[in-house]
mmCIF file of C-alpha atoms in Angstrom:
data_model
loop_
_atom_site.group_PDB
_atom_site.id
_atom_site.type_symbol
_atom_site.label_atom_id
_atom_site.label_comp_id
_atom_site.label_asym_id
_atom_site.label_seq_id
_atom_site.Cartn_x
_atom_site.Cartn_y
_atom_site.Cartn_z
ATOM 1 C CA MET A 105 -11.886 -5.416 22.716
ATOM 2 C CA MET A 106 -10.210 -5.216 19.259
ATOM 3 C CA ALA A 107 -7.934 -2.564 17.732
ATOM 4 C CA GLN A 108 -9.737 0.476 16.434
ATOM 5 C CA ILE A 109 -9.782 0.397 12.609
ATOM 6 C CA TYR A 110 -9.974 3.753 10.601
ATOM 7 C CA GLY A 111 -10.495 4.101 6.841
ATOM 8 C CA SER A 112 -12.184 1.990 4.258
ATOM 9 C CA SER A 113 -10.485 -0.808 2.122
ATOM 10 C CA LEU A 114 -10.759 1.506 -1.017
ATOM 11 C CA PHE A 115 -11.001 -1.454 -3.398
ATOM 12 C CA LEU A 116 -12.828 0.670 -5.985
ATOM 13 C CA SER A 117 -11.295 4.031 -5.512
ATOM 14 C CA GLY A 118 -8.052 5.987 -6.330
ATOM 15 C CA GLY A 119 -5.871 4.198 -8.656
ATOM 16 C CA ILE A 120 -8.054 1.179 -9.123
ATOM 17 C CA ARG A 121 -11.041 3.216 -10.290
ATOM 18 C CA SER A 122 -8.853 5.287 -12.500
ATOM 19 C CA ASN A 123 -7.453 2.209 -14.292
ATOM 20 C CA ILE A 124 -10.955 0.689 -14.626
ATOM 21 C CA SER A 125 -12.144 3.863 -16.320
ATOM 22 C CA LYS A 126 -9.089 3.907 -18.668
ATOM 23 C CA PHE A 127 -9.731 0.188 -19.564
ATOM 24 C CA LEU A 128 -13.493 1.031 -20.460
ATOM 25 C CA LEU A 129 -12.420 4.072 -22.412
ATOM 26 C CA HIS A 130 -9.877 2.274 -24.491
ATOM 27 C CA ALA A 131 -12.287 -0.698 -25.062
ATOM 28 C CA LEU A 132 -15.086 1.634 -26.108
ATOM 29 C CA SER A 133 -12.675 3.559 -28.444
ATOM 30 C CA SER A 134 -11.732 0.301 -30.147
ATOM 31 C CA ILE A 135 -15.476 -0.659 -30.711
ATOM 32 C CA LEU A 136 -16.306 2.881 -32.063
ATOM 33 C CA ILE A 137 -13.329 2.954 -34.436
ATOM 34 C CA PHE A 138 -14.257 -0.395 -35.835
ATOM 35 C CA ALA A 139 -17.912 0.613 -36.276
ATOM 36 C CA TYR A 140 -17.013 3.814 -37.955
ATOM 37 C CA LEU A 141 -14.568 2.233 -40.411
ATOM 38 C CA ARG A 142 -17.159 -0.359 -41.263
ATOM 39 C CA ALA A 143 -19.872 2.244 -41.785
ATOM 40 C CA ALA A 144 -17.568 4.089 -44.067
ATOM 41 C CA GLY A 145 -17.311 1.075 -46.263
ATOM 42 C CA LEU A 146 -14.037 -0.265 -45.262
ATOM 43 C CA LYS A 147 -13.756 -4.071 -45.521
ATOM 44 C CA TYR A 148 -13.924 -6.178 -42.369
ATOM 45 C CA LEU A 149 -10.374 -7.343 -42.374
ATOM 46 C CA LEU A 150 -9.057 -3.819 -43.170
ATOM 47 C CA ALA A 151 -11.027 -2.319 -40.295
ATOM 48 C CA ILE A 152 -9.651 -4.668 -37.620
ATOM 49 C CA PRO A 153 -5.965 -3.357 -37.338
ATOM 50 C CA PRO A 154 -6.898 0.365 -36.678
ATOM 51 C CA ALA A 155 -9.516 -0.887 -34.216
ATOM 52 C CA LEU A 156 -7.077 -2.911 -32.208
ATOM 53 C CA LEU A 157 -4.739 0.151 -31.486
ATOM 54 C CA PRO A 158 -6.491 1.265 -28.405
ATOM 55 C CA LEU A 159 -6.587 -2.249 -26.953
ATOM 56 C CA GLY A 160 -2.958 -1.871 -26.025
ATOM 57 C CA GLY A 161 -3.965 0.823 -23.573
ATOM 58 C CA ALA A 162 -6.885 -1.368 -22.344
ATOM 59 C CA LEU A 163 -4.560 -4.289 -21.637
ATOM 60 C CA LEU A 164 -2.058 -2.090 -19.792
ATOM 61 C CA SER A 165 -4.959 -0.528 -17.630
ATOM 62 C CA ALA A 166 -6.220 -4.205 -16.957
ATOM 63 C CA ARG A 167 -2.757 -5.260 -15.784
ATOM 64 C CA ASN A 168 -2.405 -2.220 -13.537
ATOM 65 C CA THR A 169 -5.841 -2.858 -11.931
ATOM 66 C CA ILE A 170 -4.910 -6.458 -11.259
ATOM 67 C CA GLN A 171 -1.697 -5.354 -9.585
ATOM 68 C CA LEU A 172 -3.479 -2.785 -7.446
ATOM 69 C CA VAL A 173 -6.189 -5.094 -6.423
ATOM 70 C CA SER A 174 -3.508 -7.728 -5.385
ATOM 71 C CA GLY A 175 -1.916 -5.016 -3.274
ATOM 72 C CA LYS A 176 -5.049 -4.198 -1.582
ATOM 73 C CA GLU A 177 -5.702 -7.759 -0.753
ATOM 74 C CA ALA A 178 -2.210 -7.928 0.925
ATOM 75 C CA GLU A 179 -3.096 -4.693 2.900
ATOM 76 C CA GLU A 180 -6.317 -6.299 4.180
ATOM 77 C CA LYS A 181 -4.385 -9.230 5.501
ATOM 78 C CA VAL A 182 -2.231 -6.876 7.486
ATOM 79 C CA VAL A 183 -5.280 -4.992 8.833
ATOM 80 C CA GLU A 184 -7.127 -8.207 9.663
ATOM 81 C CA ALA A 185 -4.023 -9.472 11.679
ATOM 82 C CA LEU A 186 -3.755 -6.102 13.521
ATOM 83 C CA SER A 187 -7.457 -5.940 14.334
ATOM 84 C CA ARG A 188 -6.797 -8.628 16.932
ATOM 85 C CA LEU A 189 -4.805 -6.310 19.074
ATOM 86 C CA ASP A 190 -6.462 -4.600 21.949
ATOM 87 C CA ASP A 191 -8.337 -1.326 21.657
ATOM 88 C CA ARG A 192 -5.419 0.790 22.674
ATOM 89 C CA PHE A 193 -4.128 0.425 19.145
ATOM 90 C CA ARG A 194 -5.365 2.543 16.158
ATOM 91 C CA VAL A 195 -4.891 1.111 12.625
ATOM 92 C CA ILE A 196 -5.342 3.501 9.854
ATOM 93 C CA ARG A 197 -5.728 2.282 6.249
ATOM 94 C CA ASN A 198 -4.383 4.477 3.382
ATOM 95 C CA TYR A 199 -3.456 7.484 5.407
ATOM 96 C CA ARG A 200 -2.958 10.255 2.894
ATOM 97 C CA TYR A 201 -0.526 13.110 3.158
ATOM 98 C CA PRO A 202 0.588 15.722 0.672
ATOM 99 C CA GLY A 203 2.536 13.893 -1.980
ATOM 100 C CA GLY A 204 1.520 10.265 -1.186
ATOM 101 C CA ASP A 205 -0.107 7.800 1.211
ATOM 102 C CA ILE A 206 0.747 5.267 3.824
ATOM 103 C CA ASP A 207 -0.580 1.746 3.227
ATOM 104 C CA VAL A 208 -1.080 1.043 7.012
ATOM 105 C CA LEU A 209 -0.382 3.349 9.829
ATOM 106 C CA VAL A 210 -0.437 2.103 13.360
ATOM 107 C CA ILE A 211 -0.474 4.156 16.529
ATOM 108 C CA GLY A 212 -0.424 2.446 19.947
ATOM 109 C CA PRO A 213 1.380 2.208 23.317
ATOM 110 C CA SER A 214 4.463 0.831 21.560
ATOM 111 C CA GLY A 215 4.765 3.788 19.149
ATOM 112 C CA VAL A 216 3.882 5.002 15.730
ATOM 113 C CA PHE A 217 4.429 2.483 12.918
ATOM 114 C CA VAL A 218 4.639 3.213 9.121
ATOM 115 C CA LEU A 219 4.006 0.128 7.077
ATOM 116 C CA GLU A 220 4.498 -0.284 3.267
ATOM 117 C CA VAL A 221 2.612 -3.347 2.219
ATOM 118 C CA LYS A 222 3.529 -5.336 -1.018
ATOM 119 C CA ARG A 223 2.228 -8.547 -2.791
ATOM 120 C CA VAL A 224 5.248 -10.209 -4.469
ATOM 121 C CA ARG A 225 6.071 -13.400 -6.255
ATOM 122 C CA GLY A 226 9.791 -13.518 -6.434
ATOM 123 C CA LYS A 227 12.775 -12.819 -4.205
ATOM 124 C CA VAL A 228 12.810 -9.647 -2.011
ATOM 125 C CA LYS A 229 16.270 -8.498 -0.934
ATOM 126 C CA SER A 230 16.691 -6.645 2.275
ATOM 127 C CA THR A 231 20.027 -4.694 2.266
ATOM 128 C CA MET A 232 21.566 -1.670 3.748
ATOM 129 C CA GLU A 233 20.406 0.311 0.608
ATOM 130 C CA GLY A 234 16.753 -0.746 0.985
ATOM 131 C CA VAL A 235 14.204 -3.438 0.268
ATOM 132 C CA VAL A 236 14.573 -4.410 -3.343
ATOM 133 C CA TYR A 237 12.202 -6.399 -5.582
ATOM 134 C CA GLY A 238 12.440 -6.591 -9.365
ATOM 135 C CA GLY A 239 14.528 -3.402 -9.587
ATOM 136 C CA LYS A 240 12.262 -1.403 -7.385
ATOM 137 C CA ASN A 241 13.249 -0.203 -3.928
ATOM 138 C CA PHE A 242 10.214 -0.294 -1.782
ATOM 139 C CA TYR A 243 12.197 1.464 1.012
ATOM 140 C CA GLU A 244 12.280 4.749 -1.017
ATOM 141 C CA GLN A 245 8.499 4.712 -1.202
ATOM 142 C CA LEU A 246 8.163 3.891 2.443
ATOM 143 C CA MET A 247 10.532 6.755 3.548
ATOM 144 C CA GLY A 248 8.277 9.367 2.017
ATOM 145 C CA GLY A 249 5.639 8.602 4.569
ATOM 146 C CA VAL A 250 8.204 8.165 7.457
ATOM 147 C CA ASP A 251 9.633 11.551 6.700
ATOM 148 C CA TYR A 252 6.250 13.180 6.803
ATOM 149 C CA ILE A 253 5.237 11.591 10.006
ATOM 150 C CA SER A 254 8.595 12.427 11.631
ATOM 151 C CA ARG A 255 8.189 16.089 10.608
ATOM 152 C CA LYS A 256 4.656 16.194 12.101
ATOM 153 C CA LEU A 257 5.785 14.487 15.282
ATOM 154 C CA PRO A 258 9.213 15.802 16.030
ATOM 155 C CA GLU A 259 9.138 14.967 19.705
ATOM 156 C CA TYR A 260 8.376 11.284 18.907
ATOM 157 C CA ALA A 261 10.424 10.895 15.814
ATOM 158 C CA ARG A 262 13.714 9.793 17.273
ATOM 159 C CA ARG A 263 12.547 6.986 19.451
ATOM 160 C CA HIS A 264 8.917 6.197 18.709
ATOM 161 C CA VAL A 265 8.366 6.397 14.944
ATOM 162 C CA LYS A 266 9.236 3.009 13.427
ATOM 163 C CA TRP A 267 8.710 1.501 9.952
ATOM 164 C CA ALA A 268 8.811 -1.717 7.891
ATOM 165 C CA VAL A 269 8.137 -3.098 4.497
ATOM 166 C CA VAL A 270 5.631 -5.943 4.789
ATOM 167 C CA VAL A 271 5.441 -8.514 2.044
ATOM 168 C CA ASP A 272 2.832 -11.203 1.161
ATOM 169 C CA GLY A 273 4.284 -13.927 -0.985
ATOM 170 C CA GLY A 274 7.698 -14.480 -2.409
ATOM 171 C CA LYS A 275 10.875 -15.163 -0.579
ATOM 172 C CA ILE A 276 12.876 -12.743 1.659
ATOM 173 C CA GLU A 277 16.553 -12.638 1.486
ATOM 174 C CA ARG A 278 18.113 -10.718 4.405
ATOM 175 C CA LYS A 279 21.536 -9.197 4.488
ATOM 176 C CA ILE A 280 23.342 -8.025 7.593
ATOM 177 C CA GLY A 281 22.212 -4.554 8.321
ATOM 178 C CA GLY A 282 19.299 -4.805 5.933
ATOM 179 C CA LYS A 283 16.251 -2.613 6.293
ATOM 180 C CA PRO A 284 13.273 -4.027 8.155
ATOM 181 C CA VAL A 285 11.030 -6.331 6.053
ATOM 182 C CA LEU A 286 8.330 -8.574 7.669
ATOM 183 C CA ARG A 287 5.773 -11.165 6.691
ATOM 184 C CA TRP A 288 2.229 -10.018 7.271
ATOM 185 C CA TRP A 289 1.518 -12.419 10.122
ATOM 186 C CA ASP A 290 4.598 -10.976 12.005
ATOM 187 C CA VAL A 291 3.202 -7.433 12.063
ATOM 188 C CA PRO A 292 1.157 -7.552 15.290
ATOM 189 C CA ARG A 293 4.189 -8.678 17.231
ATOM 190 C CA PHE A 294 6.407 -6.032 15.603
ATOM 191 C CA VAL A 295 3.983 -3.227 16.595
ATOM 192 C CA SER A 296 3.262 -4.302 20.101
ATOM 193 C CA ARG A 297 6.682 -4.453 21.666
ATOM 194 C CA GLY A 298 7.182 -2.129 24.653
ATOM 195 C CA ARG A 299 4.950 0.447 26.218
ATOM 196 C CA PHE A 300 6.149 3.961 25.590
ATOM 197 C CA LEU A 301 3.021 6.108 24.877
ATOM 198 C CA SER A 302 0.249 6.869 27.210
ATOM 199 C CA GLU A 303 -3.431 7.136 26.136
ATOM 200 C CA GLU A 304 -2.983 10.931 26.270
ATOM 201 C CA ASP A 305 0.038 10.662 23.978
ATOM 202 C CA ILE A 306 -1.822 8.405 21.487
ATOM 203 C CA GLU A 307 -4.754 10.866 21.390
ATOM 204 C CA GLU A 308 -2.349 13.876 20.791
ATOM 205 C CA VAL A 309 -0.674 11.912 17.914
ATOM 206 C CA MET A 310 -4.178 11.152 16.362
ATOM 207 C CA GLU A 311 -5.044 14.863 16.684
ATOM 208 C CA VAL A 312 -1.641 16.167 15.127
ATOM 209 C CA LEU A 313 -2.104 13.814 12.180
ATOM 210 C CA GLY A 314 -5.750 14.817 11.591
ATOM 211 C CA ILE A 315 -7.219 11.377 12.207
#
């Protein structure tokens, strides 16, 4: 038996769908501006610069879409790896809570695990202050989800709610006392250590979290 998977991959929803819509809107605006100026009698070369203005927004939306799709691909690697666990484990994609979402949430005999998944290219530094990449601290984003789960599950929070940043690509530099950061293929082992929750506990956690 394989782990129970909840939620869809969401490749064409949320931020991705929004950025695709913005890209199409900016591109269409550029075409319409050019067509209008030409119809108004403006020469070809003079009509081009104003028509190019919306393309900056189109390029930004295209870049954001590529980044989001890349991140979703990394999440799918994590989910695929976790799917090989036994059916006592529940794996939830994109768990939404007020104010944010958790990339991958795992609930099983070994506890409740909040995972922030990132696709990276350069060096990721794990320090006492967080997990830093290119000036961004992934730990801050992760802790929003951890705090929410801990508030919802106060009786489990101290011992059984755990977390980690999971990266695909790049290089990890770990400092003594650094926050937990994993490769995606190490996640199944991370979430399957120990047996602390019964099946009744797991079902209760699922109910409290509305899954």
